[in-house]
Coordinates of C-alpha atoms and ligand atoms in Angstrom, one line a residue:
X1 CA 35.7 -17.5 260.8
X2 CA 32.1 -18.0 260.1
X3 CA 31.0 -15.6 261.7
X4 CA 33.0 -13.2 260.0
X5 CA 31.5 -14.6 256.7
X6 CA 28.3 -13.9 257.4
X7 CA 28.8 -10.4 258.4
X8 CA 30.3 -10.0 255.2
X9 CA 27.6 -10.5 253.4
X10 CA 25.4 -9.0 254.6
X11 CA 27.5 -5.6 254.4
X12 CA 27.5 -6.9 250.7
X13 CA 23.7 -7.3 250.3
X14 CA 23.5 -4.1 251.9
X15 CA 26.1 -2.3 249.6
X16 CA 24.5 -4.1 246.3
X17 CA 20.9 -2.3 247.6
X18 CA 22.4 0.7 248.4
X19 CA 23.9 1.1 244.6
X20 CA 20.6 -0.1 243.2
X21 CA 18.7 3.0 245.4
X22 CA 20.7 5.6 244.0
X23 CA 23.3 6.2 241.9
X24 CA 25.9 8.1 245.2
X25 CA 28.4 6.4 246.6
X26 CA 28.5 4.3 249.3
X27 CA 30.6 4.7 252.2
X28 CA 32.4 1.6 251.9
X29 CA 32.8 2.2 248.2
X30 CA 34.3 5.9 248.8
X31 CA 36.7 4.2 251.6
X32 CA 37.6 1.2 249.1
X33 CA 38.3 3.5 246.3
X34 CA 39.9 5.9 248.4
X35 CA 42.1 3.1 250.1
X36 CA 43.3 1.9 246.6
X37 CA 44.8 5.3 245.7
X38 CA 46.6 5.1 248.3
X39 CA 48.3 1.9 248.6
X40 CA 48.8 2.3 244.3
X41 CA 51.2 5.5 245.2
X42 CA 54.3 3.4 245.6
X43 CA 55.7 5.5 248.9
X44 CA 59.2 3.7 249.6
X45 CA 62.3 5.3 250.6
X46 CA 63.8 6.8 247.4
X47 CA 61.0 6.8 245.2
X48 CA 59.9 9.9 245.7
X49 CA 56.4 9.2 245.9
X50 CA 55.1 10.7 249.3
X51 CA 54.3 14.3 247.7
X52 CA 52.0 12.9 245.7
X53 CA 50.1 11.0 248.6
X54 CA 50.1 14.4 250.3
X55 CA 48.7 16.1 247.5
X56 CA 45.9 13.3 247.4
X57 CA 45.1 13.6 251.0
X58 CA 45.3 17.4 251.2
X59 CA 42.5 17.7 248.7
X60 CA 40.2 15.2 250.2
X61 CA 40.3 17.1 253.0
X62 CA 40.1 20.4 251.4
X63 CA 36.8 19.0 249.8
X64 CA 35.3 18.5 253.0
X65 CA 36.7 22.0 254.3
X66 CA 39.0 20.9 256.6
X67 CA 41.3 23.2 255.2
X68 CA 44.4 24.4 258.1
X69 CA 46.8 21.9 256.7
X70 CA 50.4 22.6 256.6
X71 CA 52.9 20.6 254.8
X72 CA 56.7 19.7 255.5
X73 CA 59.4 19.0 253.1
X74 CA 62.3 17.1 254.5
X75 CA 64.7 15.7 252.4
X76 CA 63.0 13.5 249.5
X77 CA 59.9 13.3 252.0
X78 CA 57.0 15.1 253.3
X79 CA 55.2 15.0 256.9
X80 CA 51.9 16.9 256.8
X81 CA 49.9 18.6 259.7
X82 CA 45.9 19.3 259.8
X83 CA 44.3 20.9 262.5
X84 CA 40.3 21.0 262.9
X85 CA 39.9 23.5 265.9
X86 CA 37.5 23.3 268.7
X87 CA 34.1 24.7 268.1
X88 CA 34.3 27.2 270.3
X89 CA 36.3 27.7 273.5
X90 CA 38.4 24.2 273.3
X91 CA 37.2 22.1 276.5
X92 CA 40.9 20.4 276.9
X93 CA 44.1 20.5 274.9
X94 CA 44.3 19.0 271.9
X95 CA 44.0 15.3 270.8
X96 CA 47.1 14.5 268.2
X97 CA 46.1 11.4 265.4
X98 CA 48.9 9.7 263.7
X99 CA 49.8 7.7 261.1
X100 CA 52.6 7.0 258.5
X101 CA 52.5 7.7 254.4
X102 CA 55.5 5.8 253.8
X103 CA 55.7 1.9 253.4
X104 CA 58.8 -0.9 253.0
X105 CA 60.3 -1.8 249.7
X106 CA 58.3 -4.8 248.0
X107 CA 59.4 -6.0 245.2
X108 CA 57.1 -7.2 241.9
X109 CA 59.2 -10.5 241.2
X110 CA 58.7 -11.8 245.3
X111 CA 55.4 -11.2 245.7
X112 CA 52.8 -13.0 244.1
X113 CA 51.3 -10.3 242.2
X114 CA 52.6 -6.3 242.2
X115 CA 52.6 -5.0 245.1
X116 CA 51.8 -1.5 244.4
X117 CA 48.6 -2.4 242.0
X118 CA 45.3 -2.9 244.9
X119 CA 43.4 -6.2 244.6
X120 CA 40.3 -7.8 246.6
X121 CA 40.7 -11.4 246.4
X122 CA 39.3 -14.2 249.2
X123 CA 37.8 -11.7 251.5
X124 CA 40.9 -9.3 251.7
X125 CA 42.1 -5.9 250.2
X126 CA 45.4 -6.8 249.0
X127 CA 49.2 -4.6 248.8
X128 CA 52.0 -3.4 250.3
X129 CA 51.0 -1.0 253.6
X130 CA 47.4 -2.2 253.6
X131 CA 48.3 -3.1 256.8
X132 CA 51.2 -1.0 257.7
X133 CA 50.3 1.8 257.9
X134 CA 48.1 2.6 255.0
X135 CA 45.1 1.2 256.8
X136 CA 45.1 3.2 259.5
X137 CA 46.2 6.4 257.6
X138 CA 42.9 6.0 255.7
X139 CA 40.8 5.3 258.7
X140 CA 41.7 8.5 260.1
X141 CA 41.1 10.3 256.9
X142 CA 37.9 8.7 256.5
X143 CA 36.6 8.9 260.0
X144 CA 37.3 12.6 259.8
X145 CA 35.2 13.0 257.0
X146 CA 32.5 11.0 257.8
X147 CA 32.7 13.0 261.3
X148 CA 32.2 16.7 259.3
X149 CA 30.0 15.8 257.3
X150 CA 27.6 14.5 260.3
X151 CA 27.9 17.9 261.7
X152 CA 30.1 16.6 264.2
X153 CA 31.6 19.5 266.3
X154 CA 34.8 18.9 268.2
X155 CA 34.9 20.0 271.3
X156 CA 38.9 20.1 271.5
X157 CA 41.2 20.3 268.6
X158 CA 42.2 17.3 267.0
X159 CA 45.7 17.3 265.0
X160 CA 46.6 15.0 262.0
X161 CA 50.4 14.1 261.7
X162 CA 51.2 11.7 258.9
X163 CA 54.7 11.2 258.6
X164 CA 56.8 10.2 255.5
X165 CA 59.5 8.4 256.5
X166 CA 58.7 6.1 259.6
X167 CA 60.2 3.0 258.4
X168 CA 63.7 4.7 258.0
X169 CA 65.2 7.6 259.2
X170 CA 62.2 8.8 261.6
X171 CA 62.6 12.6 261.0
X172 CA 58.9 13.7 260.3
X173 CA 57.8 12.7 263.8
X174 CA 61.7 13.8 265.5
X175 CA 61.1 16.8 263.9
X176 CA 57.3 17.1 264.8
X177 CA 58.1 16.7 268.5
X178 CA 60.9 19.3 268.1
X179 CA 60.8 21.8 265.8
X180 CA 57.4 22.1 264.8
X181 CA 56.1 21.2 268.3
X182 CA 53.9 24.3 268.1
X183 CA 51.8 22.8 265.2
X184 CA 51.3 19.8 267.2
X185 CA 51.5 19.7 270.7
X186 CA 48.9 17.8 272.3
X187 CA 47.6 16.3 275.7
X188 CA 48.1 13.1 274.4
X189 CA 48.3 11.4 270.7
X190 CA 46.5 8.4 269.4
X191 CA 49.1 6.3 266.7
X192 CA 47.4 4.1 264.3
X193 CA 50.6 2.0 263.6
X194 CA 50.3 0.3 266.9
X195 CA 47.5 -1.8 268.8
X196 CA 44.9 -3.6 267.2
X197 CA 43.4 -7.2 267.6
X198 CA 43.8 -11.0 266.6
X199 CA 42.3 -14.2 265.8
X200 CA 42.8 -17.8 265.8
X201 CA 42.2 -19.5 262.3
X202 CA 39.2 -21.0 264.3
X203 CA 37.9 -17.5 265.0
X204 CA 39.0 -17.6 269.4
X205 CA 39.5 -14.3 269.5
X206 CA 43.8 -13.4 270.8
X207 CA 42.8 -10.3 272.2
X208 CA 43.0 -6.5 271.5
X209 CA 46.4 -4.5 272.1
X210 CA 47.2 -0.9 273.1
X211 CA 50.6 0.1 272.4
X212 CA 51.5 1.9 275.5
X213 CA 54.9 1.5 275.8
X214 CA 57.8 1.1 273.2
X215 CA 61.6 0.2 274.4
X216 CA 64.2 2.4 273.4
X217 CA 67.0 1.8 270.4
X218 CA 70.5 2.3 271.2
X219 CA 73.3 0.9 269.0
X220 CA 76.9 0.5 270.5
X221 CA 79.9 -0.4 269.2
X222 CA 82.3 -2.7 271.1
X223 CA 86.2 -1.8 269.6
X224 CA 89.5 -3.7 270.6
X225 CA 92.8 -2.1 269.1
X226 CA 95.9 -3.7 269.3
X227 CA 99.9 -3.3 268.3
X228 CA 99.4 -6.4 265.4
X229 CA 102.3 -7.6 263.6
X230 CA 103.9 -10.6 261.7
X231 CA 101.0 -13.7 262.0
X232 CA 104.4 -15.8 261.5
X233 CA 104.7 -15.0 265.4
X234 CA 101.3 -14.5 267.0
X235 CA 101.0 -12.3 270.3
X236 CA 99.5 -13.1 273.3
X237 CA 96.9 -10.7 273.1
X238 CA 95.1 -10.5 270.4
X239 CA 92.2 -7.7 269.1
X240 CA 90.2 -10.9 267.5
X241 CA 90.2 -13.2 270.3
X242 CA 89.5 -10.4 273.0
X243 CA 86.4 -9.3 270.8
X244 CA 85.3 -12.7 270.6
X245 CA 85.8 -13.1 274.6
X246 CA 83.9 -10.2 275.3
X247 CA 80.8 -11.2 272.6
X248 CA 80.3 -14.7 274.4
X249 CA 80.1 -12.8 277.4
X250 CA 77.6 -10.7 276.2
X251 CA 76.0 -13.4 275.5
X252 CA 75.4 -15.5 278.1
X253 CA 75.0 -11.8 279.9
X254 CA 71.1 -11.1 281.5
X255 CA 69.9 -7.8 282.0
X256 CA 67.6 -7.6 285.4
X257 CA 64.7 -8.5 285.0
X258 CA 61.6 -5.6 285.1
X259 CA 58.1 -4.9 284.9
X260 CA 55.9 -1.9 284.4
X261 CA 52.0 -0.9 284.4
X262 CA 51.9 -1.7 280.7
X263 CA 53.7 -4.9 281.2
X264 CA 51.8 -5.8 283.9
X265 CA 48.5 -5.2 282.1
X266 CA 50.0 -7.7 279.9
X267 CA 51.3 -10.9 281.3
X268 CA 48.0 -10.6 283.6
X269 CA 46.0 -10.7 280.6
X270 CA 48.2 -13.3 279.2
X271 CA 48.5 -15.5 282.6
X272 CA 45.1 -16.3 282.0
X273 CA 45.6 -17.5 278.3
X274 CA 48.0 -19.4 279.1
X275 CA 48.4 -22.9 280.5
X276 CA 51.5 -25.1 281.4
X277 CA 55.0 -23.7 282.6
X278 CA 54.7 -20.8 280.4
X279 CA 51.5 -19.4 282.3
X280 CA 52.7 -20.9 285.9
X281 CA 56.1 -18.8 284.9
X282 CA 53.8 -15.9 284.5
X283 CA 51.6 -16.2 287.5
X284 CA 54.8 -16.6 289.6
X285 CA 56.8 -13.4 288.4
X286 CA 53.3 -11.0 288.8
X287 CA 53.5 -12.7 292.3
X288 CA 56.8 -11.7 292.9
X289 CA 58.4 -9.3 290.6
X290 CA 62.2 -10.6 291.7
X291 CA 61.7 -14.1 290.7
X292 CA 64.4 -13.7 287.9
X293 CA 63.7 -17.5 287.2
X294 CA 60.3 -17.2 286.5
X295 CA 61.1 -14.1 284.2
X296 CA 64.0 -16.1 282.6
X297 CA 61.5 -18.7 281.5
X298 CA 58.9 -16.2 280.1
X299 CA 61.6 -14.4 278.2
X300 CA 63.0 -17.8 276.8
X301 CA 59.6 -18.3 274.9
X302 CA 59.6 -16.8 271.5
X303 CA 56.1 -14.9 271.7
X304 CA 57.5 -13.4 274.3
X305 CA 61.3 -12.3 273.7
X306 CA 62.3 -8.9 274.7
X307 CA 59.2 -8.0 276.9
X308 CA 60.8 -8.8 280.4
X309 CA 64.2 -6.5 280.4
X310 CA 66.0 -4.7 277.8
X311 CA 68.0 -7.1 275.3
X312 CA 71.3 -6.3 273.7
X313 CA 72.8 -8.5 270.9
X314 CA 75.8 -8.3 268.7
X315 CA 74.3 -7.7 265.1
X316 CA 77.9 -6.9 262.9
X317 CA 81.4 -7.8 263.0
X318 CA 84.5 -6.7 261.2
X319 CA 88.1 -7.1 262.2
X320 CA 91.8 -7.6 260.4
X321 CA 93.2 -6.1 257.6
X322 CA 94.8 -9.0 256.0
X323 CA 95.2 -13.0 255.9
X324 CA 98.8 -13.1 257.0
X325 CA 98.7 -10.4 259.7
X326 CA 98.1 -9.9 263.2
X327 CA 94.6 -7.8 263.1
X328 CA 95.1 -4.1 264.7
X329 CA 91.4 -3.8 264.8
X330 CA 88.3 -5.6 265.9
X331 CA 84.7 -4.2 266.4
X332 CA 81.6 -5.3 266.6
X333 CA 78.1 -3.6 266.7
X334 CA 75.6 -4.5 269.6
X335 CA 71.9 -3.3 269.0
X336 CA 70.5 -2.7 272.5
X337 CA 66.1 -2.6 272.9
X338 CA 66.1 -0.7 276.4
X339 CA 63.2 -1.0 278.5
X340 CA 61.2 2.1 279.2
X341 CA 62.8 4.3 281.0
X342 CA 66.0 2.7 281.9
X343 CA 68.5 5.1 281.2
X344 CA 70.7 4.1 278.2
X345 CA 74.0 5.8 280.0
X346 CA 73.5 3.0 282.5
X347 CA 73.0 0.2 280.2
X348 CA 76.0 1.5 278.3
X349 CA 77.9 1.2 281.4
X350 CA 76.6 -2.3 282.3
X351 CA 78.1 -3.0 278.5
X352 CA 81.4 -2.1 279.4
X353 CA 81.8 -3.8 282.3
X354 CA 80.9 -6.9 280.5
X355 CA 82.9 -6.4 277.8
X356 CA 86.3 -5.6 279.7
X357 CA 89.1 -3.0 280.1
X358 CA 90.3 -4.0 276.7
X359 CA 87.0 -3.3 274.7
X360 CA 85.8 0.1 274.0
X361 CA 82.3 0.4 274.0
X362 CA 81.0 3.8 272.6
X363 CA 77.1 4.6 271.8
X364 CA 77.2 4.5 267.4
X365 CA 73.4 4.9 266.8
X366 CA 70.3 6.5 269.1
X367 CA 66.7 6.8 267.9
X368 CA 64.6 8.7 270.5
X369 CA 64.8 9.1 274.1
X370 CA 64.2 6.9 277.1
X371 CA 60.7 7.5 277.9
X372 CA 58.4 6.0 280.3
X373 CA 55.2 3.6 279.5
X374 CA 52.8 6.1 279.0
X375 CA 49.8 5.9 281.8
X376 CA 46.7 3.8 281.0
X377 CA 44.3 6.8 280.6
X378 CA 41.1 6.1 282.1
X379 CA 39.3 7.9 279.2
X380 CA 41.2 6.6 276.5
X381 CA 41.5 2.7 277.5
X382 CA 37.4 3.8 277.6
X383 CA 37.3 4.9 274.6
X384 CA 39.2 2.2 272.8
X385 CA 37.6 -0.7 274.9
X386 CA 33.7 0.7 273.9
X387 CA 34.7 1.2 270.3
X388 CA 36.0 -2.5 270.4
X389 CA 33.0 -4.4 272.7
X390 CA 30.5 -2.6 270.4
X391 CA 31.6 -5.0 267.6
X392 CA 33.4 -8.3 269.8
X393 CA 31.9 -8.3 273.8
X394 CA 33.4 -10.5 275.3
X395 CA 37.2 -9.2 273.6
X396 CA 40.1 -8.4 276.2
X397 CA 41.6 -4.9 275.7
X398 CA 45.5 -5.9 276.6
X399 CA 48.2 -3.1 277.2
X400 CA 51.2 -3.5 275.4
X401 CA 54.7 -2.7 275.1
X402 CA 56.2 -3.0 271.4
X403 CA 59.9 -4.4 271.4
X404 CA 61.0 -2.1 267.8
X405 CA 60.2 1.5 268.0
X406 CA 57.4 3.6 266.0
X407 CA 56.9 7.2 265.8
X408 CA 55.4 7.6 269.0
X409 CA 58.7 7.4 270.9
X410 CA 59.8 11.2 270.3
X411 CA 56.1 12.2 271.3
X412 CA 56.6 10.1 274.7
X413 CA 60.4 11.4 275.0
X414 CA 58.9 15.0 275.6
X415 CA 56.5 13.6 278.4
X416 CA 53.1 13.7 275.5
X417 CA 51.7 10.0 276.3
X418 CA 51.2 7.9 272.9
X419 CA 48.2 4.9 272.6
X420 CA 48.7 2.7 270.0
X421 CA 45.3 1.9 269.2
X422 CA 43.4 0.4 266.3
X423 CA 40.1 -1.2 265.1
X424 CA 42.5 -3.5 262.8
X425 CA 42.1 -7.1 263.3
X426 CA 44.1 -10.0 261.7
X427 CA 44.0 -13.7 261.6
X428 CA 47.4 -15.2 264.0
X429 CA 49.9 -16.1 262.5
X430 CA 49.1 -16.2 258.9
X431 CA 47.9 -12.7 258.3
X432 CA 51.3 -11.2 260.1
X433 CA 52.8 -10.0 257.0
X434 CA 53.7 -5.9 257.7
X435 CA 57.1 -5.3 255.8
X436 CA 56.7 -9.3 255.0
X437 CA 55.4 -10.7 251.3
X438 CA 51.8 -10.7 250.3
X439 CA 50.3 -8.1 252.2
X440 CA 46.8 -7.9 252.9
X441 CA 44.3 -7.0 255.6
X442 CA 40.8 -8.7 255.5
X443 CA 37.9 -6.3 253.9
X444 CA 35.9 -6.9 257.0
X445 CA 38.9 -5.4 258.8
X446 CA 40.2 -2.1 257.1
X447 CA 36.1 -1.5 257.3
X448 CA 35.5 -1.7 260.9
X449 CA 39.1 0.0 261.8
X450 CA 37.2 3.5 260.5
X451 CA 34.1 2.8 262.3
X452 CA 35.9 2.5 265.5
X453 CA 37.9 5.6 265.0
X454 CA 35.1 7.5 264.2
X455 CA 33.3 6.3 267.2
X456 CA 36.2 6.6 269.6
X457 CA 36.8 10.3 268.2
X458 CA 33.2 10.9 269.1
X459 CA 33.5 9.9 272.5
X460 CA 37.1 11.4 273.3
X461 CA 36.3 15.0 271.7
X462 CA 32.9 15.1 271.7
Ligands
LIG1 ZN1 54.2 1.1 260.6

């Protein structure tokens, strides 16, 4: 990470001359003191807190005169909507940015300091959502401004979302791609909570992603009924056992293998990381998508799990009413992760012919709809992969498809494609701590995420 030391420094050096010149501002200190307001407004579920982060961000951009922003109320949250129109006649349809204002409860005594108070310490800006998704809320924010205040003249609208309750019930961007779809609809939007790059602790660089894809939540419930009775003199059939019968068969149950542009991108990019059986398995399943061994083998390893057909696995059980009777009831809950656009009617189906005559399975939970992988743009894979060589040539730009879903699966459920892309990079594993303890992202890091934004906003509606 030597490198990344050196750089450091001299953005220091440069910083310390720049304070001694004149008394204004830097723009690392304006990000940096912007960035701590907001990871110090303590936006979790229940607290309350998002209104004020919208207040905060509505009057930086107010100050700037970006001014066409419209706010959204839903339940204790709030989602907020900016528009900066085109100068002009708009050359294409508008560009949608998003982001996240809410974050995942930390709490004081499991971290090692508060969560909710900012720090710099060892070369990292330290609190909960300075990775997720505070970091990129800010470098959109910021890259705006610094945008306007060049003179910077899109040549296409370009629309803010920030939601306010991602990381639970998912309304602000549900409702976005519904309801207020007129604020918002776009040719395409960019989602700073996806993408974004890695490194080794030894500085080999992992690679960059672009969310392109995201498989779809479905939750199903697996219900056996039965007469019950005295437990003195057991039946033959029994709701318990049947569940249980039905579970192990889930289990040992493998959904056919599948793979799309986005998934393709991938293991390509990854067959040529990897050696051993891991990247032979690879190289044989792009050779021949129906070499379900191959697949089985890739799927098996845990950096990969869920990425080579949808997954469905019992998560909850409850059954019986009391110690000395026959139970009358037995469910369980199976969380399905579908993969993109595999319709969940048929996977549901698949589920009951697993599970038996004797089980009901009935969907209990759906977050989104199926949805495609959304097409690798020429222009914005060109934009993302410029804005990322500029600072590391030789990096690969690797499509991606996320496992868990973000707010970009309503937006790619109505047919508007959704690139998770972002400037942030992380040291593998150890700085993977998004809804984890400890959270940090390195200064170097959050800096260089607004630099690429601005310059890949530049190029896409300039
Ligand atoms: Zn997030």
């Amino acid at each position: 990470m030597r490198r990344f030391f050196w750089k450091g420094m001299a953005a220091l050096a440069f910083v310390m001359a720049g304070a001694q010149a004149s008394q204004a501002e830097t723009p690392e200190a304006e990000a940096k003191g912007l960035f701590k307001q907001v990871v110090e407004i303590p936006t979790v579920e229940g607290r309350g807190e998002v209104p004020r982060l919208v207040k905060l961000l509505s009057s930086k951009f107010k100050a700037e005169g970006l001014t066409d922003i419209v706010v959204k109320p839903h339940g204790e949250t709030e989602s907020m909507i900016l528009r900066w129109a085109a100068e002009g006649k708009a050359k294409a349809k508008p560009i949608l940015l998003m982001a996240h204002m809410d974050v995942v409860e930390a709490k004081r005594a499991d971290w090692e300091d508060d969560p909710f108070i900012f720090r710099e310490k060892d070369g990292y800006y330290w609190g909960r959502g300075s990775v997720d998704n505070k970091a990129g809320m800010t470098a959109i924010v910021m890259s705006l401004i610094r945008l306007k205040r060049s003179g910077f003249k899109p040549t296409r609208d370009l629309i803010v979302l920030f939601t306010g309750d991602e990381e639970t019930a998912g309304d602000g961007s549900r409702l976005a791609a519904s309801e207020w779809i007129d604020l918002v609809r776009a040719e395409y939007a960019l989602n700073s909570d996806a993408g974004g790059g890695g490194f080794t602790d030894d500085g080999i660089p992992l690679g960059y992603g672009m969310q392109t894809a995201e498989k779809t939540y479905r939750t199903y419930s697996f219900t056996v009924t039965n007469k019950g009775g005295h437990s003195s003199r057991p039946r033959p059939d029994n709701a318990i056992y049947e569940l249980a019968a039905a579970l192990t068969r889930l289990e040992k149950h493998r959904f056919e293998p599948m793979l799309n542009e986005t998934t393709r991108g991938y293991f390509a990019a990854r067959a040529k990381q990897e050696r051993g059986d891991l990247g032979d398995a690879m190289r044989r399943w792009l050779a021949d998508e129906s070499d379900g061994e191959a697949a089985d083998i890739i799927e098996a390893d845990p950096k990969e799990v869920g990425l080579t057909r949808t997954r469905c696995v019992a998560t909850k059980l409850t059954g019986g009413h009391a110690d000395n009777a026959l139970p009358q009831l037995a469910e369980a809950t199976v969380n399905c992760r579908i993969f993109p656009g595999v319709e969940p009617d048929d996977v549901m189906a698949e589920l009951q012919d697993i599970a038996g005559d004797g089980v009901t399975v009935a969907l209990s939970d759906s977050f989104g709809a199926s949805a495609p992988a959304s097409p690798l743009r020429a222009d914005v894979v060109g934009a993302y992969s410029n804005a990322i060589h500029k600072r590391f040539p030789d990096m690969p730009i690797v499509p991606s498809m996320s496992t868990g879903a973000t707010d970009g699966v309503f937006f790619r459920g109505i047919g508007i494609p959704v690139y998770g892309v972002s400037g942030v990079w992380l040291k593998i594993p150890e700085d993977a701590r998004a809804h984890g303890l400890d959270e940090r992202i390195p200064v170097e890091s959050f800096h260089m995420n607004i630099d690429v934004w601005e310059d890949m906003l530049r190029e896409l509606a300039g």
